[in-house]
Coordinates of C-alpha atoms in Angstrom, one line a residue:
Chain N
X160 CA 59.1 -27.1 25.0
X161 CA 60.8 -29.9 23.2
X162 CA 58.7 -31.7 20.4
X163 CA 57.0 -35.1 21.9
X164 CA 55.4 -32.4 24.5
X165 CA 55.5 -30.7 20.6
X166 CA 53.9 -33.4 19.0
X167 CA 51.7 -34.4 21.1
X168 CA 50.0 -30.9 21.4
X169 CA 49.3 -31.2 17.7
X170 CA 47.8 -34.5 17.4
X171 CA 45.6 -33.3 20.2
X172 CA 44.8 -30.2 18.4
X173 CA 44.2 -31.1 15.0
X174 CA 42.3 -33.6 16.0
X175 CA 39.6 -31.4 18.1
X176 CA 39.6 -29.2 15.2
X177 CA 39.0 -32.5 13.2
X178 CA 35.7 -32.3 15.9
X179 CA 35.6 -28.1 15.5
X180 CA 35.6 -28.7 11.9
X181 CA 32.9 -31.4 12.1
X182 CA 30.2 -28.6 13.9
X183 CA 31.5 -25.9 11.0
X184 CA 30.4 -28.2 8.9
X185 CA 27.2 -27.9 9.8
X186 CA 26.3 -25.1 10.2
X187 CA 28.0 -23.5 7.4
X188 CA 25.6 -26.0 5.3
X189 CA 22.5 -25.1 7.4
X190 CA 23.8 -20.7 7.0
X191 CA 23.9 -21.5 3.2
X192 CA 21.4 -23.5 2.6
X193 CA 18.6 -21.5 4.5
X194 CA 19.9 -18.2 6.2
X195 CA 19.3 -20.7 9.7
X196 CA 22.5 -19.6 12.2
X197 CA 21.7 -22.7 15.0
X198 CA 22.5 -23.0 18.6
X199 CA 21.8 -26.2 19.1
X200 CA 25.0 -27.3 17.0
X201 CA 27.1 -27.9 19.8
X202 CA 24.4 -29.1 21.3
X203 CA 23.5 -32.4 18.9
X204 CA 27.5 -32.9 19.0
X205 CA 26.5 -33.4 22.7
X206 CA 23.0 -35.3 22.0
X207 CA 25.3 -37.5 19.6
X208 CA 27.8 -38.4 22.3
X209 CA 24.6 -39.2 24.4
X210 CA 23.7 -41.6 21.5
X211 CA 26.9 -43.2 21.2
X212 CA 27.5 -44.1 25.2
X213 CA 23.7 -46.0 25.2
X214 CA 24.1 -47.4 22.2
X215 CA 27.5 -48.8 23.4
X216 CA 28.0 -48.6 26.7
X217 CA 23.9 -49.1 28.0
X218 CA 22.2 -51.4 24.8
X219 CA 26.6 -53.5 24.0
X220 CA 25.6 -53.1 20.7
X221 CA 28.9 -54.9 19.1
X222 CA 31.1 -52.1 16.8
X223 CA 29.6 -53.4 13.6
X224 CA 26.1 -53.2 14.7
X225 CA 26.4 -50.0 16.6
X226 CA 27.6 -47.5 14.0
X227 CA 25.0 -47.6 11.2
X228 CA 21.6 -48.0 14.2
X229 CA 24.4 -44.0 15.6
X230 CA 24.3 -42.9 11.8
X231 CA 20.1 -43.0 11.0
X232 CA 20.1 -42.4 14.9
X233 CA 21.8 -38.7 13.7
X234 CA 19.9 -38.9 10.7
X235 CA 16.0 -39.5 12.2
X236 CA 17.7 -36.5 15.0
X237 CA 17.8 -34.2 11.7
X238 CA 14.7 -34.7 10.2
X239 CA 13.3 -34.1 13.7
X240 CA 14.9 -30.7 14.3
X241 CA 13.2 -30.2 11.3
X242 CA 9.6 -30.9 11.7
X243 CA 9.7 -28.7 14.6
X244 CA 11.6 -25.2 14.0
X245 CA 12.3 -25.3 10.6
X246 CA 9.0 -26.0 9.0
X247 CA 6.7 -23.9 10.7
X248 CA 9.5 -20.9 11.5
X249 CA 11.0 -21.0 7.1
X250 CA 9.0 -17.8 7.6
X251 CA 8.6 -16.4 9.9
X252 CA 9.4 -11.6 8.9
X253 CA 11.4 -12.0 12.3
X254 CA 14.6 -12.6 12.2
X255 CA 15.9 -13.0 15.1
X256 CA 12.4 -15.4 16.2
X257 CA 14.7 -18.7 14.6
X258 CA 17.4 -17.7 15.8
X259 CA 16.2 -17.4 19.8
X260 CA 13.9 -20.9 18.9
X261 CA 16.8 -22.9 17.9
X262 CA 18.7 -22.0 21.9
X263 CA 15.1 -23.0 22.8
X264 CA 16.2 -26.2 21.2
X265 CA 19.3 -26.0 22.5
X266 CA 18.4 -25.5 26.3
X267 CA 15.2 -28.4 25.5
X268 CA 17.8 -31.0 24.3
X269 CA 20.3 -30.0 27.5
X270 CA 17.2 -31.4 30.4
X271 CA 16.4 -34.3 27.9
X272 CA 19.3 -35.7 27.9
X273 CA 19.3 -35.3 31.6
X274 CA 16.0 -36.7 32.2
X275 CA 17.1 -40.0 30.2
X276 CA 21.0 -40.2 31.8
X277 CA 21.5 -37.8 34.1
X278 CA 23.2 -35.2 35.2
X279 CA 26.3 -36.9 36.3
X280 CA 29.1 -37.3 33.3
X281 CA 30.4 -40.6 32.3
X282 CA 32.9 -42.3 30.7
X283 CA 33.2 -43.7 28.4
X284 CA 35.4 -46.3 26.7
X285 CA 37.6 -45.8 23.7
X286 CA 37.2 -47.3 20.1
X287 CA 40.2 -49.0 20.6
X288 CA 40.8 -50.2 24.4
X289 CA 43.5 -51.9 25.6
X290 CA 43.4 -55.4 26.6
X291 CA 46.2 -55.2 29.4
X292 CA 45.4 -51.8 30.7
X293 CA 42.1 -50.7 29.6
X294 CA 42.4 -48.0 29.0
X295 CA 42.7 -46.1 25.3
X296 CA 45.3 -48.0 23.3
X297 CA 48.6 -46.2 22.8
X298 CA 50.5 -45.7 18.8
X299 CA 54.3 -45.1 19.2
X300 CA 56.2 -43.2 17.7
X301 CA 60.2 -43.1 18.4
X302 CA 59.4 -42.5 21.8
X303 CA 56.7 -40.6 21.4
X304 CA 52.6 -41.3 22.0
X305 CA 49.6 -41.3 20.8
X306 CA 45.9 -41.7 21.3
X307 CA 44.3 -44.0 18.6
X308 CA 41.0 -42.8 19.6
X309 CA 42.3 -39.2 18.2
X310 CA 44.4 -40.7 15.2
X311 CA 41.0 -42.5 14.5
X312 CA 38.6 -38.9 15.1
X313 CA 41.2 -37.6 12.7
X314 CA 41.0 -40.0 10.1
X315 CA 37.4 -40.1 10.9
X316 CA 37.4 -36.4 10.5
X317 CA 39.0 -35.8 7.3
X318 CA 36.6 -39.3 5.3
X319 CA 33.7 -36.8 6.6
X320 CA 35.6 -33.8 4.9
X321 CA 35.4 -35.8 1.6
X322 CA 32.6 -36.8 1.3
X323 CA 30.8 -33.5 1.7
X324 CA 33.7 -32.2 -1.3
X325 CA 32.1 -34.9 -2.8
X326 CA 28.9 -34.8 -2.4
X327 CA 29.1 -30.5 -3.7
X328 CA 31.8 -30.6 -6.0
X329 CA 31.2 -34.6 -7.5
X330 CA 27.6 -34.9 -7.7
X331 CA 24.0 -34.7 -9.0
X332 CA 22.6 -34.6 -5.6
X333 CA 24.8 -32.1 -4.2
X334 CA 23.7 -29.2 -7.4
X335 CA 20.4 -29.6 -6.5
X336 CA 21.4 -28.6 -3.0
X337 CA 23.6 -26.6 -3.6
X338 CA 21.2 -24.3 -6.4
X339 CA 18.9 -24.5 -4.0
X340 CA 20.9 -23.1 -1.8
X341 CA 21.6 -20.2 -4.1
X342 CA 18.2 -19.2 -5.2
X343 CA 15.4 -21.4 -3.3
X344 CA 13.6 -19.5 -6.1
X345 CA 14.8 -20.4 -9.3
X346 CA 16.1 -24.0 -8.5
X347 CA 11.6 -24.8 -7.8
X348 CA 11.4 -23.1 -11.3
X349 CA 13.8 -25.8 -12.3
X350 CA 12.1 -28.9 -10.5
X351 CA 14.4 -29.2 -8.4
X352 CA 13.0 -30.3 -4.9
X353 CA 14.1 -27.4 -2.4
X354 CA 11.8 -29.9 0.2
X355 CA 13.7 -32.6 -0.2
X356 CA 17.1 -30.0 -0.1
X357 CA 15.5 -28.9 2.9
X358 CA 15.7 -32.1 4.6
X359 CA 19.1 -33.7 3.6
X360 CA 21.4 -30.6 4.1
X361 CA 19.6 -30.7 7.8
X362 CA 20.5 -33.7 7.7
X363 CA 24.2 -33.6 7.0
X364 CA 24.8 -31.4 9.9
X365 CA 23.6 -32.4 12.1
X366 CA 24.6 -35.5 12.0
X367 CA 28.2 -34.3 11.2
X368 CA 27.9 -32.4 14.6
X369 CA 26.1 -35.7 16.0
X370 CA 29.6 -38.0 15.0
X371 CA 31.8 -35.2 16.1
X372 CA 30.0 -36.1 19.6
X373 CA 30.8 -40.0 18.8
X374 CA 33.9 -39.7 18.2
X375 CA 35.8 -37.3 21.1
X376 CA 33.2 -39.1 23.3
X377 CA 35.7 -41.2 24.9
X378 CA 38.7 -37.7 24.6
X379 CA 36.0 -36.0 27.0
X380 CA 34.0 -37.2 29.6
X381 CA 30.0 -37.3 27.9
X382 CA 28.2 -35.0 29.8
X383 CA 26.0 -31.8 28.9
X384 CA 28.5 -29.3 28.7
X385 CA 29.5 -30.2 25.9
X386 CA 27.5 -28.6 24.5
X387 CA 29.0 -25.3 24.8
X388 CA 32.0 -26.6 21.8
X389 CA 29.9 -25.2 19.5
X390 CA 31.3 -21.8 20.7
X391 CA 35.0 -22.7 19.5
X392 CA 33.0 -23.6 15.7
X393 CA 31.4 -20.5 16.2
X394 CA 35.1 -19.4 16.2
X395 CA 36.1 -21.2 13.2
X396 CA 33.4 -19.9 11.1
X397 CA 33.8 -16.9 11.6
X398 CA 38.2 -17.2 11.6
X399 CA 38.2 -19.3 7.5
X400 CA 35.4 -16.8 6.6
X401 CA 31.4 -17.5 7.0
X402 CA 30.0 -19.0 3.8
X403 CA 32.8 -21.8 2.8
X404 CA 32.7 -25.0 3.8
X405 CA 37.4 -24.5 3.4
X406 CA 37.5 -22.4 4.8
X407 CA 36.1 -24.0 7.6
X408 CA 37.8 -26.2 8.3
X409 CA 40.7 -24.3 8.3
X410 CA 39.5 -22.0 10.6
X411 CA 38.6 -24.5 12.9
X412 CA 41.5 -27.0 12.6
X413 CA 43.2 -23.7 13.2
X414 CA 41.0 -23.0 16.5
X415 CA 41.7 -26.4 17.9
X416 CA 45.7 -26.4 17.5
X417 CA 45.5 -22.2 19.3
X418 CA 43.2 -23.7 22.1
X419 CA 45.6 -26.5 23.0
X420 CA 48.6 -24.6 22.3
X421 CA 47.8 -22.0 24.3
X422 CA 46.8 -24.2 27.5
X423 CA 50.6 -24.6 27.1
X424 CA 51.1 -20.9 27.0
X425 CA 49.0 -18.9 29.2
X426 CA 46.8 -22.3 30.6
X427 CA 43.3 -21.3 32.4
X428 CA 43.5 -18.1 30.1
X429 CA 43.0 -20.9 26.7
X430 CA 39.9 -20.1 25.8
X431 CA 40.5 -16.0 26.3
X432 CA 43.3 -16.6 24.0
X433 CA 40.8 -18.2 21.7
X434 CA 38.4 -15.4 22.0
X435 CA 40.3 -12.8 21.0
X436 CA 41.9 -14.2 18.3
X437 CA 38.2 -14.3 17.0
X438 CA 38.0 -10.3 17.4
X439 CA 40.8 -9.8 15.8
X440 CA 39.7 -11.3 12.8
X441 CA 36.2 -9.9 13.0
X442 CA 38.2 -6.4 13.9
X443 CA 40.9 -6.7 10.8
X444 CA 39.6 -8.4 8.8
X445 CA 36.3 -9.7 9.3
X446 CA 36.0 -11.6 6.2
X447 CA 38.0 -14.6 7.7
X448 CA 40.7 -16.3 5.5
X449 CA 38.7 -17.4 2.8
X450 CA 36.2 -14.8 2.3
X451 CA 33.3 -15.5 1.2
X452 CA 31.2 -16.8 -1.8
X453 CA 28.1 -16.4 -1.0
X454 CA 26.2 -13.0 0.4
X455 CA 26.5 -13.7 4.6
X456 CA 22.2 -14.7 5.0
X457 CA 21.9 -15.2 8.5
Chain M
X24 CA -8.0 6.3 15.6
X25 CA -9.4 8.0 19.5
X26 CA -11.0 5.8 20.7
X27 CA -8.1 2.8 19.8
X28 CA -5.6 5.6 22.0
X29 CA -8.3 6.2 24.7
X30 CA -8.8 2.4 25.5
X31 CA -4.4 2.0 24.7
X32 CA -4.3 4.3 28.3
X33 CA -7.0 2.5 29.6
X34 CA -5.3 -0.5 29.4
X35 CA -2.4 1.1 30.4
X36 CA -3.4 2.5 33.5
X37 CA -5.0 -0.7 34.8
X38 CA -1.4 -2.1 34.6
X39 CA 0.2 0.4 36.5
X40 CA -2.2 -0.6 38.9
X41 CA -1.4 -3.9 39.6
X42 CA 2.1 -3.1 39.5
X43 CA 1.6 -0.3 42.4
X44 CA -0.9 -3.2 44.0
X45 CA 2.2 -6.1 43.2
X46 CA 4.7 -2.8 44.6
X47 CA 2.4 -2.5 48.1
X48 CA 1.3 -6.3 48.4
X49 CA 3.8 -8.1 48.1
X50 CA 6.5 -7.4 50.1
X51 CA 4.2 -8.2 53.8
X52 CA 4.2 -11.3 51.7
X53 CA 6.8 -13.2 51.4
X54 CA 9.8 -14.7 52.7
X55 CA 13.8 -13.2 52.1
X56 CA 14.3 -16.0 49.8
X57 CA 11.6 -15.4 47.8
X58 CA 12.2 -11.7 48.1
X59 CA 15.9 -12.3 46.1
X60 CA 14.2 -14.3 43.7
X61 CA 11.3 -11.3 42.8
X62 CA 14.9 -8.8 42.8
X63 CA 16.7 -11.0 40.5
X64 CA 14.0 -10.4 38.1
X65 CA 13.9 -6.7 38.6
X66 CA 17.4 -6.9 38.0
X67 CA 17.5 -9.1 34.9
X68 CA 14.4 -7.6 33.5
X69 CA 16.9 -4.1 33.7
X70 CA 19.1 -6.4 31.5
X71 CA 17.1 -7.1 29.1
X72 CA 15.8 -3.6 28.1
X73 CA 19.2 -3.0 27.0
X74 CA 18.3 -6.2 24.2
X75 CA 15.3 -4.6 24.5
X76 CA 16.4 -1.4 23.0
X77 CA 19.8 -3.2 20.5
X78 CA 17.2 -5.6 19.2
X79 CA 13.9 -5.2 19.8
X80 CA 14.7 -1.7 18.4
X81 CA 17.6 -1.7 17.0
X82 CA 17.8 -6.0 15.4
X83 CA 21.0 -6.2 16.7
X84 CA 21.0 -10.1 18.3
X85 CA 24.3 -9.0 21.4
X86 CA 24.7 -11.1 23.6
X87 CA 27.4 -8.4 24.7
X88 CA 24.5 -7.2 28.3
X89 CA 26.3 -10.1 30.9
X90 CA 29.9 -8.7 30.6
X91 CA 28.9 -5.4 30.8
X92 CA 26.7 -6.6 33.8
X93 CA 30.0 -9.0 35.0
X94 CA 31.9 -5.5 34.1
X95 CA 29.1 -3.5 36.3
X96 CA 29.5 -6.0 38.7
X97 CA 32.8 -6.9 39.7
X98 CA 33.2 -2.3 39.2
X99 CA 31.0 -2.2 42.4
X100 CA 32.5 -4.8 44.0
X101 CA 35.9 -4.1 44.0
X102 CA 34.5 0.0 45.3
X103 CA 32.5 -1.3 48.5
X104 CA 34.5 -3.9 49.4
X105 CA 37.7 -2.5 51.0
X106 CA 40.3 -4.4 47.4
X107 CA 41.3 -0.9 46.5
X108 CA 42.1 0.3 49.6
X109 CA 39.0 2.9 50.3
X110 CA 35.6 2.4 50.5
X111 CA 33.0 4.2 48.5
X112 CA 29.1 5.0 49.0
X113 CA 27.6 2.7 48.1
X114 CA 25.1 5.1 45.2
X115 CA 28.5 6.8 44.4
X116 CA 29.8 3.1 43.5
X117 CA 26.4 2.0 41.6
X118 CA 26.7 5.7 39.7
X119 CA 30.2 4.9 38.7
X120 CA 29.9 1.1 37.4
X121 CA 26.9 2.1 35.0
X122 CA 29.0 4.6 33.6
X123 CA 31.7 2.5 33.3
X124 CA 30.3 -0.2 32.0
X125 CA 28.3 3.1 29.4
X126 CA 32.2 4.5 28.3
X127 CA 33.4 0.6 27.5
X128 CA 29.9 -0.4 25.6
X129 CA 30.5 2.9 24.0
X130 CA 35.0 1.9 22.8
X131 CA 34.1 -1.2 22.5
X132 CA 30.7 -0.6 20.3
X133 CA 33.0 2.3 17.9
X134 CA 34.6 -0.5 16.9
X135 CA 32.2 -3.9 17.2
X136 CA 29.4 -2.2 15.1
X137 CA 32.0 -2.1 11.9
X138 CA 30.7 -5.1 12.1
X139 CA 27.8 -6.8 9.9
X140 CA 24.3 -8.4 11.4
X141 CA 25.7 -12.2 12.3
X142 CA 29.2 -10.7 12.5
X143 CA 27.8 -8.5 14.9
X144 CA 26.1 -11.3 17.0
X145 CA 29.4 -13.2 17.3
X146 CA 31.7 -10.4 17.9
X147 CA 29.7 -9.6 21.4
X148 CA 29.9 -13.6 22.2
X149 CA 33.0 -13.3 22.0
X150 CA 33.2 -10.0 24.5
X151 CA 30.9 -12.4 26.8
X152 CA 33.4 -15.8 26.2
X153 CA 36.8 -13.1 27.0
X154 CA 35.0 -11.5 29.6
X155 CA 33.8 -14.8 31.4
X156 CA 37.9 -16.4 31.6
X157 CA 38.7 -13.8 32.9
X158 CA 36.4 -13.1 35.3
X159 CA 37.3 -16.6 36.2
X160 CA 41.1 -16.9 35.9
X161 CA 42.4 -13.4 37.0
X162 CA 42.8 -12.3 40.7
X163 CA 43.7 -8.7 40.9
X164 CA 41.0 -7.5 39.7
X165 CA 38.2 -10.6 40.1
X166 CA 38.7 -12.4 42.9
X167 CA 39.1 -15.7 40.8
X168 CA 37.2 -18.9 40.9
X169 CA 36.2 -17.7 45.0
X170 CA 34.5 -14.7 44.1
X171 CA 34.5 -11.0 46.0
X172 CA 32.8 -11.5 49.4
X173 CA 32.7 -9.0 52.1
X174 CA 30.4 -6.4 50.1
X175 CA 29.3 -3.5 52.2
X176 CA 25.5 -3.4 52.8
X177 CA 23.3 -0.1 50.8
X178 CA 22.9 2.1 51.5
X179 CA 20.4 5.1 50.8
X180 CA 21.1 8.6 52.9
X181 CA 22.9 7.1 56.0
X182 CA 19.9 4.6 55.6
X183 CA 21.5 1.4 55.5
X184 CA 19.4 -2.1 53.9
X185 CA 21.1 -4.8 55.3
X186 CA 19.1 -8.4 54.3
X187 CA 16.9 -6.0 54.2
X188 CA 15.0 -7.5 50.5
X189 CA 12.1 -5.5 51.2
X190 CA 13.7 -2.5 50.9
X191 CA 16.3 -3.4 48.1
X192 CA 13.0 -3.7 46.3
X193 CA 11.2 -1.2 46.9
X194 CA 15.1 0.6 45.8
X195 CA 15.2 -1.5 42.4
X196 CA 10.8 -0.7 41.2
X197 CA 11.6 2.5 41.6
X198 CA 15.1 2.5 39.5
X199 CA 12.9 0.0 37.1
X200 CA 10.7 2.9 36.5
X201 CA 13.3 5.3 35.2
X202 CA 14.7 2.7 33.3
X203 CA 11.4 1.7 31.6
X204 CA 10.8 5.3 31.2
X205 CA 13.6 5.7 29.6
X206 CA 13.3 3.3 26.9
X207 CA 9.5 5.0 26.4
X208 CA 11.3 7.8 25.7
X209 CA 14.0 6.9 23.6
X210 CA 11.6 4.8 21.8
X211 CA 9.7 8.7 20.4
X212 CA 13.3 10.4 20.2
X213 CA 14.7 10.0 17.4
X214 CA 17.0 8.1 18.8
X215 CA 14.0 5.2 19.0
X216 CA 13.0 6.0 14.7
X217 CA 16.3 5.9 13.6
X218 CA 17.2 2.6 15.8
X219 CA 13.5 1.3 14.5
X220 CA 15.1 2.4 9.9
X221 CA 18.0 0.2 11.5
X222 CA 16.3 -2.4 12.1
X223 CA 13.6 -2.0 9.0
X224 CA 15.8 -2.2 6.6
X225 CA 20.0 -0.4 7.2
X226 CA 20.6 0.9 3.7
X227 CA 16.9 2.4 3.2
X228 CA 17.6 3.8 6.9
X229 CA 21.1 4.7 5.2
X230 CA 19.7 6.9 2.5
X231 CA 17.8 9.3 4.5
X232 CA 19.7 10.5 6.1
X233 CA 20.4 7.8 9.6
X234 CA 23.9 8.0 10.7
X235 CA 23.1 3.9 11.2
X236 CA 26.6 3.9 13.3
X237 CA 26.5 6.1 15.4
X238 CA 23.2 5.3 16.4
X239 CA 23.9 1.6 17.1
X240 CA 27.0 2.7 18.8
X241 CA 25.0 5.6 20.8
X242 CA 21.8 2.1 21.4
X243 CA 24.7 -0.5 22.5
X244 CA 26.6 2.8 25.2
X245 CA 23.2 2.9 26.5
X246 CA 22.8 -0.8 27.2
X247 CA 25.5 -1.2 28.2
X248 CA 24.8 1.5 30.9
X249 CA 21.6 -0.2 31.7
X250 CA 23.6 -3.5 32.1
X251 CA 26.3 -2.2 34.5
X252 CA 23.7 -0.5 36.5
X253 CA 21.7 -4.0 37.0
X254 CA 25.6 -5.6 37.7
X255 CA 26.4 -3.9 40.5
X256 CA 22.8 -3.7 42.2
X257 CA 23.1 -7.3 42.4
X258 CA 26.3 -7.4 43.2
X259 CA 25.8 -5.2 46.1
X260 CA 22.3 -7.0 46.7
X261 CA 24.0 -10.5 46.8
X262 CA 26.6 -8.5 48.6
X263 CA 29.2 -11.3 47.1
X264 CA 30.0 -12.2 43.9
X265 CA 31.2 -14.7 41.9
X266 CA 33.3 -15.8 38.2
X267 CA 29.7 -18.5 37.3
X268 CA 27.3 -16.6 37.1
X269 CA 28.2 -15.0 34.0
X270 CA 28.3 -17.6 31.7
X271 CA 27.7 -18.1 27.6
X272 CA 24.8 -20.1 28.8
X273 CA 23.6 -16.8 31.1
X274 CA 23.7 -14.8 28.5
X275 CA 21.1 -16.4 26.1
X276 CA 18.7 -16.2 29.4
X277 CA 18.7 -13.1 28.8
X278 CA 18.0 -12.9 25.4
X279 CA 15.1 -15.4 26.2
X280 CA 14.0 -13.4 28.4
X281 CA 12.8 -9.9 26.1
X282 CA 11.9 -13.1 23.6
X283 CA 9.2 -14.7 25.9
X284 CA 8.1 -11.4 27.4
X285 CA 8.6 -9.2 23.7
X286 CA 11.0 -7.3 23.1
X287 CA 9.0 -4.6 21.8
X288 CA 7.1 -3.9 25.1
X289 CA 7.8 -2.3 27.8
X290 CA 5.6 -4.6 30.3
X291 CA 7.0 -6.8 27.6
X292 CA 10.8 -7.6 29.1
X293 CA 9.7 -6.7 33.1
X294 CA 6.2 -10.1 32.0
X295 CA 8.8 -12.3 30.4
X296 CA 11.8 -11.6 33.5
X297 CA 9.8 -12.2 36.3
X298 CA 8.9 -15.4 34.5
X299 CA 12.0 -16.8 33.6
X300 CA 12.9 -16.4 36.8
X301 CA 10.6 -16.5 39.4
X302 CA 8.4 -20.1 38.0
X303 CA 11.0 -22.0 38.2
X304 CA 11.9 -21.2 41.7
X305 CA 7.7 -21.3 42.3
X306 CA 7.8 -24.9 40.2
X307 CA 10.3 -25.9 41.7
X308 CA 8.9 -28.1 44.6
X309 CA 5.8 -28.9 42.3
X310 CA 6.8 -33.1 43.0
X311 CA 6.2 -34.2 39.0
X312 CA 6.4 -30.7 37.5
X313 CA 10.3 -29.8 38.2
X314 CA 12.0 -32.5 36.4
X315 CA 10.4 -32.0 33.2
X316 CA 10.0 -27.3 34.0
X317 CA 13.5 -26.9 32.1
X318 CA 12.5 -28.8 29.5
X319 CA 9.1 -27.2 29.2
X320 CA 10.7 -23.9 29.0
X321 CA 12.5 -24.9 25.9
X322 CA 9.4 -25.9 24.6
X323 CA 7.8 -22.6 25.4
X324 CA 9.9 -20.4 24.1
X325 CA 10.1 -22.5 21.0
X326 CA 6.0 -22.5 20.9
X327 CA 6.6 -19.2 21.5
X328 CA 8.2 -17.7 18.1
X329 CA 6.9 -20.4 16.1
X330 CA 3.6 -18.6 17.1
X331 CA 4.4 -15.5 19.6
X332 CA 7.5 -13.8 17.9
X333 CA 6.4 -11.0 20.0
X334 CA 6.6 -13.0 23.0
X335 CA 3.2 -12.5 25.5
X336 CA 3.2 -9.0 25.5
X337 CA 2.9 -9.3 21.6
X338 CA 0.6 -11.8 22.0
X339 CA -1.9 -9.2 24.4
X340 CA -1.7 -7.1 22.2
X341 CA -3.2 -10.0 19.0
X342 CA -6.2 -10.9 21.4
X343 CA -6.7 -7.7 22.8
X344 CA -6.9 -6.1 18.7
X345 CA -9.1 -8.9 17.4
X346 CA -10.9 -8.2 20.5
X347 CA -11.4 -4.5 19.3
X348 CA -12.2 -5.9 15.9
X349 CA -15.2 -8.2 17.6
X350 CA -16.5 -5.8 19.0
X351 CA -16.4 -3.5 16.7
X352 CA -17.9 -5.3 14.1
X353 CA -21.2 -6.3 16.0
X354 CA -21.2 -2.8 17.0
X355 CA -21.2 -0.5 14.1
X356 CA -20.7 -1.1 10.2
X357 CA -17.4 -4.0 9.6
X358 CA -14.1 -1.8 9.9
X359 CA -11.0 -2.5 7.8
X360 CA -8.8 -5.2 10.1
X361 CA -5.5 -4.1 10.7
X362 CA -2.7 -5.9 9.8
X363 CA -1.5 -6.9 13.5
X364 CA 1.9 -5.9 12.7
X365 CA 5.3 -7.5 14.2
X366 CA 7.4 -4.8 15.3
X367 CA 4.5 -3.6 17.3

């Protein structure tokens, strides 16, 4: 394997890992705050990609307008999800019920998207286009060609990670959310409006996944099967250590890199490699790379 | 108390009568295609019974049934298609597949059930993914993307089934009845009670002397046997088996079937499988509905989880309890209303 291939695999894997990390962060936030394991996270990624496609290609909005509109739409989707699924089920006696409800949501999103946009996969133009060829703009560093879209994905991923960390480590709002996540009852006694923190958690979680979808839409075609990527995010969450955002990010990037390199080593078996590694982690180190801060609630 | 017991028995007898009527009259009414759809529903119900044991009795959410169903299907396909250089008797092949999957589930359960709730669920998802990847890619055993065709026809005591799906229907009804009977037996034996105690509170179960780990492994192995059995029947009925049957999306289907019908109710499982498998086929031709069918079916799952987490069967039993309370209120002194338990 020469250096050239190695570098492009590295960038490819990290970019995909960033997308998984965006999803994984959302999963962790929901598990920590509400104890909901969201099996529709990947479908929100898919929906995010479709919303971006609709705004950018179907409505032909220019980027500076399109980005805030898309973010607003993602936040709205998060709120709708919260009020339709979490709210009626928050006192459910049967813990599996809410998980099944998210599986139902996953089916619904897939079908809604098919009804609105059709079932054919659709290409999405990259954010930076090469005006001569019409393809994605390439960055050339001493003979190694890298896609700008991947670099942008990595940058957006890093920016989102920094924002989440600033929120939870530095801001009062983040501390409120953290407190409500750890002990809802005492948080309410302290006067923290837990409904707002729950809503904020949902908005952040769904937006993160959707932004991931927006970023990766030009790299893959936009289609309904994008939802299955959530399994990679699950793998990242477990490998990193459940209940730990830092672990989830590193675990997801590890999964992205593993997948990227495995596609060269074993070809079609790359999925098996990722999930065998996941099984090995579950068997030999179920607490993941970074252990866990808070007890598993899901 | 005696009174309610008798009533339950009457409703059970009624359901049985309904089933027997369906068994007697259904095969004459429909064409081959519809019959095959119904048969598939019965096969899926067998897999869902495994989930009924794991999730309904034991409270362990597993996606793994499909992996074992695939294992059973490909085992039977290999034994009955001459790929290994011999043709085995189909019935023997079904038994071997079920047993093999039981052993595999037992072995994997020994490893995976060391994990607790969510981690175990994730491990079964990983299992499904790994199995699917191998089914698609590993040609020598699973035929690769083309699958395995030329599976021999089903034969019992020299009677060939050929493409007679009515015969298959009777066969599957018998198999399903045996499986349902086994599940009902398990519910009333030590294993079932241990599982229920684990579901309700595993720490308490442990302190009461229940061997939590062993009980879960046994339940997983039984679920594996059911899945293997169903897979073998599926392969032999279709006489072709391909990997695209065994994707992760499919595995969520079994969970939905079990939950829609009622995960803790043996009739509910059959009803759930029939609703989820047959209803889309029935409504497919109706213009205007078929487009929104899948959508409404996702909606149905959510609404059921919100209002009736015990599925259609749970809804029926809650309604009948209310009805009984209403009747007895009218008849004599008010009876203390029993709360409708979530797990019953």
